Amino acid sequence: MEKDCLILGIETSCDETSAAVVKNGRHVLSNIISSQIDIHQKYGGVVPEIASRKHVEIIDVVIQDALDKAGVTFDDIDIIGVTYGPGLVGALLVGVSAAKALAFALNKPLVGVHHIEGHIAANYLEHRHLQPPYLCLVASGGHSHIVHVEDYNTFEIVGKTRDDAAGEAFDKVARVIGLGYPGGPLIDKLAKEGNRHAINFPRVSFEDGSLDFSFSGVKTAVLNYINKLEQKGEAYNQADVAASFQTAVVEVLADKTVTAARNVGVATIALAGGVAANSALRQVLTEKCEQENMKVYYPSPILCTDNAAMIACAAYYEYILGNRADMDLNAIPNLKLGEHATGN
Ligand code: KG4
Ligand code: ZN
């Protein structure tokens, strides 16, 4: 029997400090996530400088926790995988520096992982039989991409947002209706009490038949709707706004993803990224996929948001395909999906 391969994953691209130990790419032994949300909530969004400092303070403890929880030591680790982009440069640098220091000191192979590739890989952790090719909708606070996952590290972007990311729109609308940060989970919850047909917010499609998204229009429409009522001194129903806005976003995400799957010729769809935790998106996409005879997969909510287990999983497949980083690995805040930077 072949020896097990243990991967230590490290993720610090935004406001979660996370470390995980994953066995053979798919079995999570530990996944420690230390969230800074409480700190950033005061400011209504992530403050990059504070994020970097908090990562520095806690990264060593989080890594040690991940080893302890998995019941292993540094000596047992075979590969170190780390997110090196995209994300906040100062935040990314903390994880990259920690990973490089460990790889050097322990003389273990280092693998640089693209954050979105990690989100996609989260699906492998719970759906052991899932393998490429399939289509993945990656929707988070910074990205909204429809990705054709041709192989474990071969991706074609078939649609993306031309302005705001879906999660960004959720966060902005939540702020406008006074819900707080991060807005996605709060809108998701409140929408359950509202009427999703109450207000007809716009769904944007492009004349050229492109599968790109645009969410700035729906965000502005919500703003205008509220401003108009407030000017007239009338109250608006918060839950109806949340439900109608969520429906407008979710319908477009689901429609375009299913169309993309049809165009590409695959019958399997996966969801990834923070917005993949949205209950309405999961429901609408599941219904559409049933009608189309397509299979749909999504990770549990904890694996949808930023975590290091997904990074360890992606690192495993990159490693198997021969990708290694060296001590030149650097944080690349605007790293493109499928791009391998110098040093990786
Ligand atoms: O993937 P993630 O943790 O971080 C980024 O890489 O951006 O995604 C965070 C985003 C935030 O915009 C948050 O509001 C959104 O995902 N989000 C949700 C839900 N849970 C998190 N959006 C809609 N519904 C949810 N249940
Ligand atoms: Zn993310």
GROMACS .gro file of C-alpha atoms in nm, residues 28-331:
model
  304
   28VAL     CA    1  -0.983   1.665   0.596
   29LEU     CA    2  -0.798   1.585   0.920
   30SER     CA    3  -0.824   1.940   1.050
   31ASN     CA    4  -0.940   2.278   0.922
   32ILE     CA    5  -0.878   2.565   1.165
   33ILE     CA    6  -1.036   2.897   1.066
   34SER     CA    7  -0.975   3.206   1.273
   35SER     CA    8  -1.209   3.476   1.146
   36GLN     CA    9  -1.145   3.849   1.188
   37ILE     CA   10  -1.506   3.937   1.104
   38ASP     CA   11  -1.575   4.080   1.452
   39ILE     CA   12  -1.292   4.331   1.409
   40HIS     CA   13  -1.382   4.441   1.055
   41GLN     CA   14  -1.756   4.462   1.129
   42LYS     CA   15  -1.698   4.797   1.304
   43TYR     CA   16  -1.574   4.942   0.975
   44GLY     CA   17  -1.840   4.786   0.751
   45GLY     CA   18  -1.581   4.596   0.548
   46VAL     CA   19  -1.231   4.450   0.554
   47VAL     CA   20  -0.955   4.697   0.644
   48PRO     CA   21  -0.642   4.559   0.467
   49GLU     CA   22  -0.382   4.691   0.713
   50ILE     CA   23  -0.568   4.548   1.012
   51ALA     CA   24  -0.614   4.217   0.829
   52SER     CA   25  -0.238   4.177   0.771
   53ARG     CA   26  -0.153   4.259   1.131
   54LYS     CA   27  -0.407   4.013   1.270
   55HIS     CA   28  -0.275   3.738   1.039
   56VAL     CA   29   0.079   3.799   1.168
   57GLU     CA   30  -0.038   3.777   1.529
   58ILE     CA   31  -0.215   3.445   1.493
   59ILE     CA   32  -0.072   3.247   1.200
   60ASP     CA   33   0.172   3.036   1.408
   61VAL     CA   34  -0.098   2.942   1.658
   62VAL     CA   35  -0.343   2.850   1.381
   63ILE     CA   36  -0.085   2.626   1.208
   64GLN     CA   37   0.003   2.454   1.536
   65ASP     CA   38  -0.369   2.403   1.609
   66ALA     CA   39  -0.418   2.244   1.269
   67LEU     CA   40  -0.133   1.997   1.336
   68ASP     CA   41  -0.256   1.919   1.689
   69LYS     CA   42  -0.616   1.866   1.579
   70ALA     CA   43  -0.497   1.632   1.302
   71GLY     CA   44  -0.275   1.448   1.554
   72VAL     CA   45   0.040   1.499   1.347
   73THR     CA   46   0.369   1.689   1.372
   74PHE     CA   47   0.564   1.890   1.115
   75ASP     CA   48   0.770   1.578   1.040
   76ASP     CA   49   0.459   1.397   0.914
   77ILE     CA   50   0.375   1.667   0.658
   78ASP     CA   51   0.466   1.585   0.296
   79ILE     CA   52   0.362   1.903   0.109
   80ILE     CA   53   0.300   2.264   0.208
   81GLY     CA   54   0.036   2.445   0.001
   82VAL     CA   55  -0.038   2.817   0.029
   83THR     CA   56  -0.264   3.074  -0.136
   84TYR     CA   57  -0.043   3.326  -0.319
   85GLY     CA   58  -0.318   3.522  -0.500
   86PRO     CA   59  -0.552   3.684  -0.571
   87GLY     CA   60  -0.627   3.876  -0.253
   88LEU     CA   61  -0.498   4.156  -0.033
   89VAL     CA   62  -0.124   4.177  -0.083
   90GLY     CA   63  -0.030   4.234   0.282
   91ALA     CA   64  -0.261   3.953   0.394
   92LEU     CA   65  -0.134   3.709   0.130
   93LEU     CA   66   0.227   3.784   0.223
   94VAL     CA   67   0.175   3.655   0.576
   95GLY     CA   68   0.068   3.310   0.456
   96VAL     CA   69   0.326   3.298   0.178
   97SER     CA   70   0.609   3.394   0.417
   98ALA     CA   71   0.499   3.138   0.676
   99ALA     CA   72   0.472   2.864   0.411
  100LYS     CA   73   0.813   2.947   0.263
  101ALA     CA   74   0.978   2.953   0.607
  102LEU     CA   75   0.829   2.612   0.691
  103ALA     CA   76   0.915   2.459   0.354
  104PHE     CA   77   1.275   2.583   0.388
  105ALA     CA   78   1.322   2.482   0.751
  106LEU     CA   79   1.159   2.139   0.709
  107ASN     CA   80   1.291   2.078   0.358
  108LYS     CA   81   0.944   1.997   0.223
  109PRO     CA   82   0.798   2.076  -0.121
  110LEU     CA   83   0.606   2.402  -0.151
  111VAL     CA   84   0.305   2.454  -0.381
  112GLY     CA   85   0.147   2.793  -0.458
  113VAL     CA   86  -0.232   2.783  -0.498
  114HIS     CA   87  -0.470   3.021  -0.674
  115HIS     CA   88  -0.747   3.118  -0.429
  116ILE     CA   89  -1.028   3.046  -0.679
  117GLU     CA   90  -0.875   2.709  -0.763
  118GLY     CA   91  -0.899   2.642  -0.390
  119HIS     CA   92  -1.268   2.738  -0.379
  120ILE     CA   93  -1.339   2.503  -0.670
  121ALA     CA   94  -1.143   2.223  -0.497
  122ALA     CA   95  -1.362   2.255  -0.184
  123ASN     CA   96  -1.610   2.037  -0.373
  124TYR     CA   97  -1.366   1.743  -0.383
  125LEU     CA   98  -1.348   1.734  -0.003
  126GLU     CA   99  -1.709   1.627   0.035
  127HIS     CA  100  -1.790   1.471  -0.300
  128ARG     CA  101  -1.525   1.204  -0.326
  129HIS     CA  102  -1.638   1.078  -0.668
  130LEU     CA  103  -1.649   1.426  -0.828
  131GLN     CA  104  -1.385   1.471  -1.095
  132PRO     CA  105  -1.335   1.697  -1.395
  133PRO     CA  106  -1.473   1.785  -1.642
  134TYR     CA  107  -1.756   1.992  -1.498
  135LEU     CA  108  -1.872   2.350  -1.480
  136CYS     CA  109  -1.821   2.554  -1.164
  137LEU     CA  110  -1.992   2.877  -1.061
  138VAL     CA  111  -1.748   3.058  -0.834
  139ALA     CA  112  -1.923   3.344  -0.656
  140SER     CA  113  -1.757   3.522  -0.366
  141GLY     CA  114  -1.692   3.870  -0.231
  142GLY     CA  115  -1.428   3.934  -0.495
  143HIS     CA  116  -1.524   3.709  -0.788
  144SER     CA  117  -1.814   3.586  -0.996
  145HIS     CA  118  -1.685   3.343  -1.257
  146ILE     CA  119  -1.834   3.058  -1.454
  147VAL     CA  120  -1.542   2.821  -1.496
  148HIS     CA  121  -1.514   2.516  -1.718
  149VAL     CA  122  -1.300   2.284  -1.506
  150GLU     CA  123  -1.143   2.075  -1.781
  151ASP     CA  124  -0.894   1.906  -1.550
  152TYR     CA  125  -0.776   1.951  -1.191
  153ASN     CA  126  -0.562   2.247  -1.292
  154THR     CA  127  -0.694   2.338  -1.637
  155PHE     CA  128  -0.960   2.606  -1.635
  156GLU     CA  129  -1.146   2.806  -1.896
  157ILE     CA  130  -1.342   3.110  -1.781
  158VAL     CA  131  -1.665   3.114  -1.982
  159GLY     CA  132  -1.828   3.407  -1.803
  160LYS     CA  133  -1.738   3.663  -1.540
  161THR     CA  134  -1.871   3.980  -1.385
  162ARG     CA  135  -1.811   4.304  -1.570
  163ASP     CA  136  -1.848   4.511  -1.252
  164ASP     CA  137  -1.936   4.403  -0.897
  165ALA     CA  138  -1.892   4.049  -0.771
  166ALA     CA  139  -2.212   3.879  -0.650
  167GLY     CA  140  -2.097   3.876  -0.286
  168GLU     CA  141  -1.999   4.243  -0.312
  169ALA     CA  142  -2.355   4.324  -0.426
  170PHE     CA  143  -2.497   4.127  -0.131
  171ASP     CA  144  -2.267   4.317   0.107
  172LYS     CA  145  -2.352   4.659  -0.039
  173VAL     CA  146  -2.729   4.603  -0.042
  174ALA     CA  147  -2.714   4.471   0.316
  175ARG     CA  148  -2.538   4.791   0.420
  176VAL     CA  149  -2.798   5.007   0.241
  177ILE     CA  150  -3.087   4.835   0.417
  178GLY     CA  151  -2.904   4.852   0.750
  179LEU     CA  152  -2.819   4.486   0.804
  180GLY     CA  153  -2.445   4.497   0.871
  181TYR     CA  154  -2.141   4.303   0.747
  182PRO     CA  155  -2.094   4.055   0.587
  183GLY     CA  156  -2.425   4.100   0.414
  184GLY     CA  157  -2.470   3.769   0.232
  185PRO     CA  158  -2.573   3.550   0.526
  186LEU     CA  159  -2.790   3.830   0.672
  187ILE     CA  160  -2.981   3.884   0.346
  188ASP     CA  161  -3.016   3.507   0.303
  189LYS     CA  162  -3.179   3.483   0.648
  190LEU     CA  163  -3.404   3.788   0.618
  191ALA     CA  164  -3.515   3.695   0.264
  192LYS     CA  165  -3.688   3.387   0.407
  193GLU     CA  166  -3.941   3.623   0.572
  194GLY     CA  167  -3.998   3.836   0.260
  195ASN     CA  168  -4.187   3.816  -0.068
  196ARG     CA  169  -3.941   3.753  -0.351
  197HIS     CA  170  -4.193   3.876  -0.609
  198ALA     CA  171  -4.261   4.205  -0.426
  199ILE     CA  172  -4.022   4.420  -0.632
  200ASN     CA  173  -3.902   4.350  -0.983
  201PHE     CA  174  -3.531   4.438  -0.970
  202PRO     CA  175  -3.343   4.418  -1.303
  203ARG     CA  176  -3.174   4.104  -1.436
  204VAL     CA  177  -2.894   4.201  -1.672
  205SER     CA  178  -2.816   4.006  -1.986
  206PHE     CA  179  -2.593   4.115  -2.272
  207GLU     CA  180  -2.708   4.140  -2.633
  208ASP     CA  181  -2.398   3.960  -2.762
  209GLY     CA  182  -2.518   3.646  -2.582
  210SER     CA  183  -2.221   3.667  -2.348
  211LEU     CA  184  -2.245   3.473  -2.024
  212ASP     CA  185  -2.087   3.760  -1.830
  213PHE     CA  186  -2.262   3.905  -1.526
  214SER     CA  187  -2.334   4.260  -1.414
  215PHE     CA  188  -2.454   4.329  -1.062
  216SER     CA  189  -2.399   4.701  -1.025
  217GLY     CA  190  -2.738   4.774  -1.191
  218VAL     CA  191  -2.939   4.571  -0.943
  219LYS     CA  192  -2.750   4.729  -0.654
  220THR     CA  193  -2.831   5.080  -0.789
  221ALA     CA  194  -3.193   4.978  -0.845
  222VAL     CA  195  -3.224   4.880  -0.478
  223LEU     CA  196  -3.070   5.211  -0.378
  224ASN     CA  197  -3.309   5.409  -0.602
  225TYR     CA  198  -3.608   5.214  -0.477
  226ILE     CA  199  -3.525   5.294  -0.115
  227ASN     CA  200  -3.436   5.659  -0.184
  228LYS     CA  201  -3.765   5.720  -0.366
  229LEU     CA  202  -3.970   5.582  -0.079
  230GLU     CA  203  -3.766   5.767   0.182
  231GLN     CA  204  -3.809   6.096  -0.006
  232LYS     CA  205  -4.184   6.041   0.007
  233GLY     CA  206  -4.155   5.966   0.378
  234GLU     CA  207  -4.274   5.609   0.322
  235ALA     CA  208  -4.128   5.301   0.488
  236TYR     CA  209  -4.007   5.004   0.289
  237ASN     CA  210  -4.030   4.640   0.378
  238GLN     CA  211  -3.674   4.526   0.451
  239ALA     CA  212  -3.751   4.155   0.408
  240ASP     CA  213  -3.926   4.211   0.072
  241VAL     CA  214  -3.626   4.411  -0.054
  242ALA     CA  215  -3.387   4.137   0.064
  243ALA     CA  216  -3.595   3.859  -0.095
  244SER     CA  217  -3.652   4.043  -0.426
  245PHE     CA  218  -3.286   4.147  -0.456
  246GLN     CA  219  -3.165   3.796  -0.374
  247THR     CA  220  -3.401   3.645  -0.632
  248ALA     CA  221  -3.278   3.883  -0.903
  249VAL     CA  222  -2.914   3.788  -0.837
  250VAL     CA  223  -2.972   3.417  -0.787
  251GLU     CA  224  -3.184   3.374  -1.101
  252VAL     CA  225  -2.916   3.530  -1.319
  253LEU     CA  226  -2.638   3.323  -1.157
  254ALA     CA  227  -2.833   2.999  -1.200
  255ASP     CA  228  -2.963   3.071  -1.554
  256LYS     CA  229  -2.624   3.161  -1.695
  257THR     CA  230  -2.450   2.869  -1.526
  258VAL     CA  231  -2.697   2.619  -1.670
  259THR     CA  232  -2.671   2.781  -2.015
  260ALA     CA  233  -2.291   2.764  -1.992
  261ALA     CA  234  -2.305   2.393  -1.901
  262ARG     CA  235  -2.529   2.329  -2.201
  263ASN     CA  236  -2.296   2.527  -2.431
  264VAL     CA  237  -1.984   2.354  -2.306
  265GLY     CA  238  -2.153   2.014  -2.318
  266VAL     CA  239  -2.117   1.902  -1.957
  267ALA     CA  240  -2.395   1.770  -1.735
  268THR     CA  241  -2.229   1.838  -1.398
  269ILE     CA  242  -2.233   2.171  -1.216
  270ALA     CA  243  -2.056   2.265  -0.894
  271LEU     CA  244  -2.091   2.575  -0.678
  272ALA     CA  245  -1.803   2.741  -0.495
  273GLY     CA  246  -1.714   3.057  -0.300
  274GLY     CA  247  -1.890   3.238  -0.017
  275VAL     CA  248  -2.211   3.300  -0.215
  276ALA     CA  249  -2.238   2.924  -0.278
  277ALA     CA  250  -2.361   2.909   0.082
  278ASN     CA  251  -2.674   3.099  -0.025
  279SER     CA  252  -2.981   2.882   0.035
  280ALA     CA  253  -3.184   3.032  -0.251
  281LEU     CA  254  -2.900   2.983  -0.500
  282ARG     CA  255  -2.866   2.618  -0.398
  283GLN     CA  256  -3.240   2.565  -0.429
  284VAL     CA  257  -3.287   2.741  -0.763
  285LEU     CA  258  -2.984   2.573  -0.919
  286THR     CA  259  -3.092   2.230  -0.791
  287GLU     CA  260  -3.439   2.278  -0.945
  288LYS     CA  261  -3.296   2.395  -1.277
  289CYS     CA  262  -3.050   2.107  -1.287
  290GLU     CA  263  -3.328   1.857  -1.221
  291GLN     CA  264  -3.519   1.995  -1.520
  292GLU     CA  265  -3.208   1.976  -1.737
  293ASN     CA  266  -3.103   1.633  -1.613
  294MET     CA  267  -2.781   1.776  -1.475
  295LYS     CA  268  -2.606   1.690  -1.148
  296VAL     CA  269  -2.530   1.966  -0.901
  297TYR     CA  270  -2.273   1.968  -0.620
  298TYR     CA  271  -2.196   2.222  -0.352
  299PRO     CA  272  -1.977   2.221  -0.040
  300SER     CA  273  -2.115   2.266   0.312
  301PRO     CA  274  -2.128   2.633   0.415
  302ILE     CA  275  -1.806   2.610   0.620
  303LEU     CA  276  -1.615   2.495   0.311
  304CYS     CA  277  -1.776   2.763   0.089
  305THR     CA  278  -1.613   3.052   0.272
  306ASP     CA  279  -1.236   3.095   0.292
  307ASN     CA  280  -1.060   2.798   0.451
  308ALA     CA  281  -0.728   2.619   0.420
  309ALA     CA  282  -0.860   2.266   0.360
  310MET     CA  283  -0.965   2.370   0.009
  311ILE     CA  284  -0.615   2.513  -0.048
  312ALA     CA  285  -0.451   2.188   0.069
  313CYS     CA  286  -0.675   1.992  -0.170
  314ALA     CA  287  -0.585   2.212  -0.467
  315ALA     CA  288  -0.215   2.194  -0.368
  316TYR     CA  289  -0.231   1.814  -0.376
  317TYR     CA  290  -0.356   1.808  -0.736
  318GLU     CA  291  -0.105   2.077  -0.843
  319TYR     CA  292   0.170   1.869  -0.681
  320ILE     CA  293   0.060   1.550  -0.858
  321LEU     CA  294   0.064   1.740  -1.187
  322GLY     CA  295   0.423   1.844  -1.117
  323ASN     CA  296   0.388   2.203  -0.998
  324ARG     CA  297   0.629   2.318  -0.729
  325ALA     CA  298   0.709   2.665  -0.601
  326ASP     CA  299   1.052   2.775  -0.489
  327MET     CA  300   1.173   3.039  -0.244
  328ASP     CA  301   1.094   3.311  -0.502
  329LEU     CA  302   0.720   3.254  -0.454
  330ASN     CA  303   0.559   3.592  -0.402
  331ALA     CA  304   0.209   3.720  -0.323
   0.00000   0.00000   0.00000
